[in-house]
Amino acid sequence: MRRSPESGARTAEPALEPLLVELARAGRGGGHVPDADASAVIPARFRRTVPLALPELVEQQVVRHFTHLAQLNYSVDTGFYPLGSCTMKYNPKVNDRAAALAGFADLHPLQPEADTQGALRLIWELERLLAGITGMAEISLQPAAGAHAEFTSLLMFKAFHAGRGEGARRRRIIVPNSAHGTNSSSAALCGYVVTTVPSDPRGNVDLAALRAALGDDVAGMMLTNPNTLGLFEEHLEAVMAAVHGCGGLMYGDGANMNALLGIARPGDLGFDVLHLNLHKTFSTPHGAGGPGAGPVCATPALAPYLPVPRVIRSEEGRFRLDSQRPQSVGRVRAGHGNFGVLVRAYTYIRQLGEEGLRATGEDAVLAANYLLSRLRPTFDVAFDRPCMHELVLTLAAQKSAGASALDVAKALIDEGFHPPTVYFPLSVPEAMMIEPTETEPKETLDAFADALLRIAALVRTDPAAVRAAPLSAPLARLDEVRAARNPALTWERASS
Amino acid sequence: MLAAVGVRTVDELLEVIPPHARRPSLDAPAGLSELEVAAEVVALASQDRPAGNGPFFLGAGSYRRYIPAAVPALAARSEFLTAYTPYQPEVSQGTLQAIWEYQSLIAELLAMEVANSSLYDGSTAVAEAAMLAARVTGRSRVVVSASVHPEHRAVLATYAKGPDLDVVEVADEAALLLAAPGAACLITQNPAFRGDIVDLRALAEAAHAAGALAIASVDPIACAVLEPPGACGVDVAIGDGQGLGIPLSFGGPSVGIMAVRADLVRQLPGRIVGATRDARGVRGFVNTLQTREQHIRREKATSNICTNEAVYAIHAAVYLSLLGPRGLAAVAARSALTAHRAAARLASIPGCAVTNAGPFLWEFTLRLPRAAAAVRDAVLAFGIVAGHPLTGDDPNELLVACTELTTDADIDALADALTRVLA
């Protein structure tokens, strides 16, 4: 553990790294832009009167501060990051270089179309590539993230039903109990009532419960497939038939699309609308929490409702924006979406090509099943059948022995790994959800499995040692109750 | 690996997939080497004209600003770029402290008490702010001024169809203040889309007299020289942080800013980082107040947002740390001084006039003797991007922006080109 470095800054309490305000001294800094004073052109009544107490630092201090902070992070570029349902695959560096090209990075969203043909073409081409990968007809790249895409898609459902005179009646959305929390909150944001359906003993949607929940007041169902248990729905065709049979629409949450690349296309499986997470499946870096991008893919029947503007190609091969779509739900973000993310995804897909995409899906499934084969003899598996791209363990036995899923996760930090997702899905007690992705070699998978097995053995002999983890991380476990009870959300409150 | 799994081929693991859908053609071209794909994207990018290729006066919500070299060097470090949401705080302190410092810097700049860790962008921040106001007041009528960016108003109109908000658009600030009774909130933008400086104190007074929230979408750099929203009584300050060291990137990604009064913190959408201590008493940071969020509250969450724009919040934090108060005020002042020189020069061209109703900051509305879109296109032939043709009642209006990168030579070039085009 590396404590406060050489800065000599006074920290209000023991700390890994001083705060910017603790490093600052009045009068420091400057040199990035020439000084100027605007008082001649801003009337006095509009001028800032309250102090602007931003920290004053020289560049070297800022560089060391943020470099030290970066070094406190675990990342894909520093090690194995098997965070379930997040697809933390390696991100090729050429993607970042592409996004930084002046023709993309230094392009204004309102420049005339004559000056943005390359960017518009990239959007159009990426839509075509994603249509081929998903089997969907038309795509909007405007939504900025998966949850944004969910909201957009449900607005499309609403508009579709309203167009058939059923808008007032169809007020419910069906969501499985294994779904991401965003599904329920997106549906609620859209004014829908959420009906949750349970899983059956094999980890599928419980068909009987689903049929009982359906009716002519159902707008649709949100289904993640493979689901958050890493399992492909065994009764998918029956689920589709039941929902479509009552006039509902099927929404595909594409968070787990990595499992299906080249293996199956949601469009062929019967989904009406699907979203993708480019930051997951298509290898755009997750950015410590974002940005992502959440393309919405639609069948021909739902495509008229996609957000505007759309990019279209003229017969002469010119690209332009089209907002003349009267049935569109409208705009969901300014500009053209998270374009820098789109450039990275385009670059990634072009590099892989048809065979590379298929190999990605196959290798992701094989890696997860290999880990499953190594862990199954020691750990209980939530639903024991071949998985797709991720597996879910249930650590209830370890919990009884004295170390919870959280404790085991923290012990993995001491083994040099980022922990998997824990306590999700909510339907599995002491859940641990592991997604290795296709970009890790067998040696890494073995090292990770060995570490988990060592920890399992330690749970049996010395659970207190597991509960004490992590010992090698920059910090020990943090007091989250203190943070929530007495929120210190800015500098002023932190030092008080 | 196949043997350990107990299968001969991967296909044996995929039998659950309906046979008709298995192993489809993706209609994708063959893969490329890195060298080939690099050449392909360079060819695509070369079909665009970067903003830096000549005098550039286009703003309208996105600004070509100077990005200090240290901003991408630090914020795009791969330890930030290739991590995800800090679910494991012990190994994510870099992200968490950087975001917490972003929250602190934004709160200071906007003179607000609390900021969240980011929203998608300025447009969705408008919609999230309106929904926050509807929750707090129990009212559904949202009044928004034409001062707000038209694309942001369009996004608000789309979002409103979800929770069924009643969005009322009014033509100017005077009409906005009069529409307060019964409203959940009044929303304006400072500087306005047309460049005018807006009186946020009047906004807050009118809103509060009617029990509504005052919401201001602000340019964070303008807050260095204009009275910030928190000092004017604004309840919810929002904005787009693109100017804070983030490339234009054809409009995204950037970072959506949201900051509120302390008593509204539990209504904030999205992630919030808080300070705490670890088991050994060392200061540390965690995601906090999570009972507002979708992964805990599901359909009762304050918002559905999960993935946000964290790495661009870190860009903003680095930018603000480098510039400090003096540097940030200099960026704003230099932009404003240059814009006023440009306005005087362009207004002296026969047939041209600046039509802002009151004082403006670094962007102004220039009325031309002919349709602005055609003039913009004609000036483009000189290698100059003249601004944004407004699409309101008057097709002859052009929105012209200056930043700290605009030079007097740029102004001369635009004035000369306009003079020739209009002659």
GROMACS .gro file of C-alpha atoms in nm, chain A residues 1 3 13-15 17-20 22 29-30 32-38 41-43 45-57 59 62-63 65-67 69-70 72-77 81 83 86 88 91 93-94 96 98 101-112 115-122 129 132-133 144-145 147-148 151 155 158 179-182 184-186 188-191 232 234 237 262-265 268-269 279 285-292 329-340 346-347 350-354 357-358 362 366-367 369-370 373 386 388 410 413 418-419 426 442 445 470 473-479 482-484 488-491 494, chain B residues 1-2 4-5 10 13-14 16-18 20-34 37-38 40-42 44-45 47-52 56 58-60 62 64 66 68 70 74 77-95 97-98 100-101 103-105 107-109 111 113-114 120-121 123-124 131 151-152 154-155 158-159 161-163 197-199 201 223-228 231 247-254 265-266 272-286 288-290 294 298-299 301 303-304 306-312 317-318 321-328 330-331 333-334 336-337 340 359-361 376 380 388:
model
  338
    1MET     CA    1   0.000   0.000   0.000
    3ARG     CA    2   0.037   0.623   0.132
   13GLU     CA    3  -0.708   1.262   0.791
   14PRO     CA    4  -0.499   0.959   0.691
   15ALA     CA    5  -0.535   0.928   0.315
   17GLU     CA    6  -0.373   1.068  -0.191
   18PRO     CA    7  -0.433   1.430  -0.091
   19LEU     CA    8  -0.732   1.613  -0.231
   20LEU     CA    9  -0.679   1.881  -0.493
   22GLU     CA   10  -0.518   2.005   0.008
   29GLY     CA   11  -0.099   2.778  -1.179
   30GLY     CA   12  -0.158   2.960  -1.502
   32HIS     CA   13  -0.242   2.740  -2.025
   33VAL     CA   14  -0.429   3.037  -2.173
   34PRO     CA   15  -0.342   3.409  -2.183
   35ASP     CA   16  -0.497   3.609  -1.899
   36ALA     CA   17  -0.799   3.821  -1.984
   37ASP     CA   18  -1.065   4.024  -1.805
   38ALA     CA   19  -1.421   4.039  -1.937
   41VAL     CA   20  -1.819   4.351  -2.192
   42ILE     CA   21  -2.029   4.204  -1.908
   43PRO     CA   22  -2.271   4.442  -1.733
   45ARG     CA   23  -2.540   4.311  -1.264
   46PHE     CA   24  -2.458   3.984  -1.441
   47ARG     CA   25  -2.098   3.943  -1.324
   48ARG     CA   26  -1.993   3.670  -1.083
   49THR     CA   27  -1.987   3.814  -0.730
   50VAL     CA   28  -1.945   3.495  -0.529
   51PRO     CA   29  -1.586   3.370  -0.496
   52LEU     CA   30  -1.459   3.111  -0.744
   53ALA     CA   31  -1.259   2.896  -0.506
   54LEU     CA   32  -1.127   2.637  -0.749
   55PRO     CA   33  -0.794   2.489  -0.635
   56GLU     CA   34  -0.481   2.661  -0.769
   57LEU     CA   35  -0.211   2.416  -0.876
   59GLU     CA   36   0.062   2.140  -1.390
   62VAL     CA   37  -0.209   1.798  -1.133
   63VAL     CA   38  -0.019   1.540  -1.336
   65HIS     CA   39  -0.228   1.374  -0.856
   66PHE     CA   40  -0.424   1.212  -1.136
   67THR     CA   41  -0.144   0.970  -1.215
   69LEU     CA   42  -0.523   0.821  -0.867
   70ALA     CA   43  -0.506   0.619  -1.190
   72LEU     CA   44  -0.516   0.310  -0.749
   73ASN     CA   45  -0.755   0.161  -1.007
   74TYR     CA   46  -0.793  -0.197  -1.119
   75SER     CA   47  -0.871  -0.206  -1.492
   76VAL     CA   48  -0.889  -0.444  -1.788
   77ASP     CA   49  -0.547  -0.321  -1.892
   81TYR     CA   50  -1.192  -0.834  -1.470
   83LEU     CA   51  -1.754  -0.873  -1.390
   86CYS     CA   52  -2.057  -0.626  -1.805
   88MET     CA   53  -1.506  -0.657  -1.962
   91ASN     CA   54  -1.032  -0.318  -2.599
   93LYS     CA   55  -0.600   0.031  -2.895
   94VAL     CA   56  -0.657   0.096  -3.263
   96ASP     CA   57  -0.911   0.469  -2.958
   98ALA     CA   58  -0.963   0.589  -3.477
  101LEU     CA   59  -0.864   1.120  -3.571
  102ALA     CA   60  -0.921   1.491  -3.635
  103GLY     CA   61  -1.194   1.412  -3.888
  104PHE     CA   62  -1.394   1.251  -3.607
  105ALA     CA   63  -1.279   1.407  -3.277
  106ASP     CA   64  -1.262   1.765  -3.406
  107LEU     CA   65  -1.597   1.756  -3.586
  108HIS     CA   66  -1.888   1.975  -3.472
  109PRO     CA   67  -2.234   1.813  -3.466
  110LEU     CA   68  -2.393   2.103  -3.657
  111GLN     CA   69  -2.139   2.134  -3.938
  112PRO     CA   70  -2.295   2.128  -4.287
  115ASP     CA   71  -1.830   1.863  -4.436
  116THR     CA   72  -1.936   1.553  -4.238
  117GLN     CA   73  -1.976   1.287  -4.505
  118GLY     CA   74  -1.719   1.057  -4.346
  119ALA     CA   75  -1.891   1.062  -4.006
  120LEU     CA   76  -2.238   1.018  -4.154
  121ARG     CA   77  -2.112   0.733  -4.365
  122LEU     CA   78  -1.959   0.564  -4.061
  129LEU     CA   79  -2.313  -0.406  -3.982
  132GLY     CA   80  -2.647  -0.811  -4.013
  133ILE     CA   81  -2.519  -0.918  -3.671
  144ALA     CA   82  -2.618   0.697  -2.508
  145ALA     CA   83  -2.636   0.377  -2.300
  147ALA     CA   84  -3.085   0.210  -2.005
  148HIS     CA   85  -3.133   0.503  -2.243
  151PHE     CA   86  -3.646   0.387  -2.237
  155LEU     CA   87  -4.153   0.474  -2.593
  158LYS     CA   88  -4.612   0.297  -2.649
  179ALA     CA   89  -3.364  -0.891  -1.511
  180HIS     CA   90  -3.134  -0.594  -1.469
  181GLY     CA   91  -3.279  -0.322  -1.246
  182THR     CA   92  -3.279  -0.082  -1.538
  184SER     CA   93  -3.805  -0.212  -1.429
  185SER     CA   94  -3.703   0.149  -1.386
  186SER     CA   95  -3.713   0.219  -1.761
  188ALA     CA   96  -4.176   0.281  -1.479
  189LEU     CA   97  -4.020   0.593  -1.633
  190CYS     CA   98  -4.232   0.521  -1.938
  191GLY     CA   99  -4.546   0.514  -1.728
  232PHE     CA  100  -3.031  -1.940  -2.296
  234GLU     CA  101  -3.507  -2.317  -2.319
  237GLU     CA  102  -4.025  -1.995  -2.878
  262GLY     CA  103  -2.240  -1.541  -3.498
  263ILE     CA  104  -2.430  -1.804  -3.302
  264ALA     CA  105  -2.786  -1.672  -3.318
  265ARG     CA  106  -2.951  -1.346  -3.423
  268ASP     CA  107  -3.434  -1.459  -3.621
  269LEU     CA  108  -3.549  -1.552  -3.269
  279HIS     CA  109  -1.930  -0.081  -2.455
  285PRO     CA  110  -1.384   0.095  -2.320
  286HIS     CA  111  -1.616   0.120  -2.019
  287GLY     CA  112  -1.454   0.446  -1.904
  288ALA     CA  113  -1.479   0.392  -1.527
  289GLY     CA  114  -1.858   0.390  -1.566
  290GLY     CA  115  -1.915   0.538  -1.910
  291PRO     CA  116  -1.964   0.651  -2.179
  292GLY     CA  117  -2.140   0.368  -2.349
  329VAL     CA  118  -4.085   0.894  -3.092
  330GLY     CA  119  -3.862   1.200  -3.150
  331ARG     CA  120  -3.512   1.284  -3.045
  332VAL     CA  121  -3.365   1.119  -2.732
  333ARG     CA  122  -3.024   1.290  -2.729
  334ALA     CA  123  -2.871   1.601  -2.883
  335GLY     CA  124  -2.630   1.557  -3.173
  336HIS     CA  125  -2.567   1.211  -3.314
  337GLY     CA  126  -2.537   0.999  -3.002
  338ASN     CA  127  -2.204   0.905  -2.845
  339PHE     CA  128  -2.025   0.923  -3.178
  340GLY     CA  129  -1.677   0.859  -3.035
  346TYR     CA  130  -1.711   0.026  -3.611
  347THR     CA  131  -1.334  -0.021  -3.603
  350ARG     CA  132  -1.438  -0.424  -3.924
  351GLN     CA  133  -1.126  -0.578  -3.776
  352LEU     CA  134  -1.308  -0.895  -3.667
  353GLY     CA  135  -1.520  -0.952  -3.975
  354GLU     CA  136  -1.771  -1.237  -4.013
  357LEU     CA  137  -1.735  -1.220  -3.479
  358ARG     CA  138  -1.838  -1.586  -3.476
  362GLU     CA  139  -1.787  -1.926  -2.952
  366LEU     CA  140  -1.628  -2.193  -2.428
  367ALA     CA  141  -1.438  -1.983  -2.172
  369ASN     CA  142  -1.810  -2.336  -1.970
  370TYR     CA  143  -1.444  -2.414  -1.903
  373SER     CA  144  -1.612  -2.722  -1.535
  386PRO     CA  145  -2.429  -2.566  -1.994
  388MET     CA  146  -2.352  -1.934  -2.246
  410LYS     CA  147  -1.284  -0.938  -0.150
  413ILE     CA  148  -0.871  -0.898  -0.475
  418HIS     CA  149  -1.112  -0.798  -0.995
  419PRO     CA  150  -1.409  -0.968  -0.828
  426LEU     CA  151  -3.133  -1.096  -0.703
  442LYS     CA  152  -0.658  -2.045  -2.072
  445LEU     CA  153  -0.885  -1.878  -1.655
  470PRO     CA  154  -0.872  -0.751   0.119
  473ALA     CA  155  -0.567  -0.349  -0.189
  474PRO     CA  156  -0.496   0.023  -0.153
  475LEU     CA  157  -0.771   0.036   0.111
  476ALA     CA  158  -0.936  -0.210   0.345
  477ARG     CA  159  -1.315  -0.243   0.333
  478LEU     CA  160  -1.496   0.089   0.330
  479ASP     CA  161  -1.766   0.205   0.566
  482ARG     CA  162  -2.108   0.607   0.731
  483ALA     CA  163  -2.102   0.743   0.375
  484ALA     CA  164  -2.480   0.719   0.341
  488ALA     CA  165  -1.988   1.409   0.245
  489LEU     CA  166  -2.030   1.474  -0.124
  490THR     CA  167  -1.796   1.773  -0.175
  491TRP     CA  168  -1.488   1.928  -0.017
  494ALA     CA  169  -1.552   1.626   0.381
  497MET     CA  170  -1.068  -2.684  -2.290
  498LEU     CA  171  -1.332  -2.874  -2.484
  500ALA     CA  172  -1.245  -3.043  -1.971
  501VAL     CA  173  -1.595  -2.924  -2.051
  506VAL     CA  174  -1.869  -2.581  -2.908
  509LEU     CA  175  -2.304  -2.638  -2.590
  510LEU     CA  176  -2.545  -2.456  -2.821
  512VAL     CA  177  -3.058  -2.516  -2.666
  513ILE     CA  178  -3.075  -2.262  -2.948
  514PRO     CA  179  -3.363  -2.321  -3.193
  516HIS     CA  180  -3.346  -2.272  -3.752
  517ALA     CA  181  -3.167  -1.978  -3.591
  518ARG     CA  182  -2.832  -2.145  -3.524
  519ARG     CA  183  -2.513  -2.018  -3.690
  520PRO     CA  184  -2.662  -1.753  -3.916
  521SER     CA  185  -2.478  -1.561  -4.184
  522LEU     CA  186  -2.405  -1.210  -4.054
  523ASP     CA  187  -2.358  -1.060  -4.397
  524ALA     CA  188  -2.038  -0.903  -4.262
  525PRO     CA  189  -1.726  -0.851  -4.472
  526ALA     CA  190  -1.409  -1.046  -4.398
  527GLY     CA  191  -1.191  -0.924  -4.114
  528LEU     CA  192  -0.902  -0.681  -4.154
  529SER     CA  193  -0.559  -0.655  -4.001
  530GLU     CA  194  -0.492  -0.354  -3.778
  533VAL     CA  195  -0.857  -0.111  -4.057
  534ALA     CA  196  -0.643   0.187  -3.956
  536GLU     CA  197  -0.990   0.247  -4.368
  537VAL     CA  198  -1.088   0.474  -4.080
  538VAL     CA  199  -0.831   0.734  -4.186
  540LEU     CA  200  -1.337   0.779  -4.376
  541ALA     CA  201  -1.221   1.057  -4.142
  543GLN     CA  202  -1.400   1.286  -4.588
  544ASP     CA  203  -1.478   1.521  -4.298
  545ARG     CA  204  -1.358   1.876  -4.254
  546PRO     CA  205  -1.226   1.915  -3.899
  547ALA     CA  206  -1.334   2.226  -3.712
  548GLY     CA  207  -0.971   2.331  -3.677
  552PHE     CA  208  -1.462   2.851  -3.720
  554LEU     CA  209  -2.002   2.757  -3.516
  555GLY     CA  210  -2.114   2.704  -3.156
  556ALA     CA  211  -2.483   2.656  -3.074
  558SER     CA  212  -2.088   2.275  -2.872
  560ARG     CA  213  -1.423   2.429  -3.021
  562TYR     CA  214  -0.838   2.469  -2.637
  564PRO     CA  215  -0.451   2.146  -2.258
  566ALA     CA  216  -0.233   1.718  -1.994
  570LEU     CA  217  -0.423   1.199  -1.767
  573ARG     CA  218  -0.506   0.679  -1.901
  574SER     CA  219  -0.610   0.320  -1.947
  575GLU     CA  220  -0.652   0.264  -1.570
  576PHE     CA  221  -0.948   0.504  -1.595
  577LEU     CA  222  -1.055   0.417  -1.948
  578THR     CA  223  -1.070   0.038  -1.908
  579ALA     CA  224  -1.224   0.017  -1.561
  580TYR     CA  225  -1.601   0.009  -1.510
  581THR     CA  226  -1.842   0.147  -1.253
  582PRO     CA  227  -1.658   0.127  -0.918
  583TYR     CA  228  -1.853  -0.163  -0.769
  584GLN     CA  229  -1.543  -0.269  -0.568
  585PRO     CA  230  -1.424   0.050  -0.396
  586GLU     CA  231  -1.104  -0.102  -0.253
  587VAL     CA  232  -0.963  -0.132  -0.606
  588SER     CA  233  -1.140   0.170  -0.758
  589GLN     CA  234  -1.021   0.461  -0.545
  590GLY     CA  235  -0.875   0.636  -0.848
  591THR     CA  236  -1.213   0.657  -1.018
  593GLN     CA  237  -1.174   1.017  -0.575
  594ALA     CA  238  -1.153   1.169  -0.925
  596TRP     CA  239  -1.576   1.304  -0.605
  597GLU     CA  240  -1.339   1.586  -0.694
  599GLN     CA  241  -1.853   1.675  -0.800
  600SER     CA  242  -1.672   1.922  -0.573
  601LEU     CA  243  -1.535   2.129  -0.862
  603ALA     CA  244  -2.050   2.241  -0.709
  604GLU     CA  245  -1.797   2.520  -0.654
  605LEU     CA  246  -1.816   2.647  -1.011
  607ALA     CA  247  -2.218   2.763  -0.649
  609GLU     CA  248  -2.438   2.245  -0.282
  610VAL     CA  249  -2.429   1.900  -0.443
  616TYR     CA  250  -2.534   1.149  -2.051
  617ASP     CA  251  -2.526   1.506  -2.181
  619SER     CA  252  -3.003   1.746  -2.342
  620THR     CA  253  -3.092   1.450  -2.123
  627MET     CA  254  -3.874   1.481  -1.404
  647GLU     CA  255  -3.239   1.991  -2.955
  648HIS     CA  256  -3.258   1.990  -2.575
  650ALA     CA  257  -3.684   1.822  -2.846
  651VAL     CA  258  -3.536   1.565  -2.607
  654THR     CA  259  -3.969   1.303  -2.614
  655TYR     CA  260  -3.901   1.218  -2.250
  657LYS     CA  261  -4.422   1.111  -2.324
  658GLY     CA  262  -4.294   0.861  -2.066
  659PRO     CA  263  -4.415   1.003  -1.734
  693ILE     CA  264  -2.719   3.667  -2.088
  694VAL     CA  265  -3.028   3.566  -1.889
  695ASP     CA  266  -3.137   3.702  -1.550
  697ARG     CA  267  -3.248   3.583  -1.019
  719CYS     CA  268  -2.005   3.046  -1.470
  720ALA     CA  269  -1.647   3.166  -1.419
  721VAL     CA  270  -1.753   3.520  -1.515
  722LEU     CA  271  -2.135   3.526  -1.483
  723GLU     CA  272  -2.319   3.504  -1.151
  724PRO     CA  273  -2.353   3.128  -1.107
  727ALA     CA  274  -2.594   3.247  -0.620
  743PRO     CA  275  -1.335   1.696  -2.787
  744LEU     CA  276  -1.631   1.792  -3.007
  745SER     CA  277  -1.650   1.437  -3.143
  746PHE     CA  278  -1.952   1.516  -3.365
  747GLY     CA  279  -2.157   1.590  -3.054
  748GLY     CA  280  -2.068   1.307  -2.816
  749PRO     CA  281  -1.970   1.171  -2.578
  750SER     CA  282  -1.958   1.467  -2.345
  761VAL     CA  283  -2.994   1.536  -0.293
  762ARG     CA  284  -3.211   1.228  -0.242
  768ILE     CA  285  -2.312   1.001  -0.637
  769VAL     CA  286  -1.975   0.948  -0.472
  770GLY     CA  287  -1.933   1.016  -0.101
  771ALA     CA  288  -1.634   1.029   0.132
  772THR     CA  289  -1.595   0.777   0.410
  773ARG     CA  290  -1.320   0.576   0.585
  774ASP     CA  291  -1.190   0.226   0.550
  775ALA     CA  292  -1.163  -0.029   0.829
  776ARG     CA  293  -0.822   0.114   0.924
  777GLY     CA  294  -0.949   0.472   0.942
  778VAL     CA  295  -0.801   0.583   0.610
  779ARG     CA  296  -1.007   0.825   0.400
  780GLY     CA  297  -1.174   0.667   0.101
  781PHE     CA  298  -1.465   0.708  -0.135
  782VAL     CA  299  -1.769   0.498  -0.229
  784THR     CA  300  -2.343   0.635  -0.194
  785LEU     CA  301  -2.714   0.713  -0.144
  786GLN     CA  302  -2.772   0.413  -0.370
  790GLN     CA  303  -3.226   0.139  -1.035
  794ARG     CA  304  -3.594  -0.092  -0.965
  795GLU     CA  305  -3.928   0.059  -1.069
  797ALA     CA  306  -3.576   0.454  -0.868
  799SER     CA  307  -3.399   0.748  -1.279
  800ASN     CA  308  -3.313   0.449  -1.495
  802CYS     CA  309  -2.681   0.318  -1.497
  803THR     CA  310  -2.384   0.366  -1.730
  804ASN     CA  311  -2.302   0.738  -1.732
  805GLU     CA  312  -2.012   0.947  -1.869
  806ALA     CA  313  -1.756   0.893  -1.592
  807VAL     CA  314  -1.438   0.919  -1.794
  808TYR     CA  315  -1.551   1.254  -1.933
  813ALA     CA  316  -1.197   1.747  -1.335
  814VAL     CA  317  -0.848   1.748  -1.487
  817SER     CA  318  -0.763   2.154  -1.196
  818LEU     CA  319  -0.521   2.267  -1.464
  819LEU     CA  320  -0.688   2.598  -1.540
  820GLY     CA  321  -0.784   2.697  -1.188
  821PRO     CA  322  -0.998   3.004  -1.122
  822ARG     CA  323  -0.777   3.246  -1.313
  823GLY     CA  324  -0.736   3.026  -1.619
  824LEU     CA  325  -1.106   2.946  -1.638
  826ALA     CA  326  -0.946   3.387  -1.881
  827VAL     CA  327  -1.101   3.131  -2.117
  829ALA     CA  328  -1.318   3.645  -2.085
  830ARG     CA  329  -1.107   3.592  -2.395
  832ALA     CA  330  -1.633   3.714  -2.470
  833LEU     CA  331  -1.389   3.992  -2.564
  836HIS     CA  332  -1.763   4.154  -2.894
  855PRO     CA  333  -2.612   4.187  -2.351
  856PHE     CA  334  -2.452   3.869  -2.490
  857LEU     CA  335  -2.147   3.675  -2.378
  872ARG     CA  336  -2.321   3.015  -4.462
  876LEU     CA  337  -1.785   2.789  -4.666
  884HIS     CA  338  -2.532   2.827  -3.731
   0.00000   0.00000   0.00000
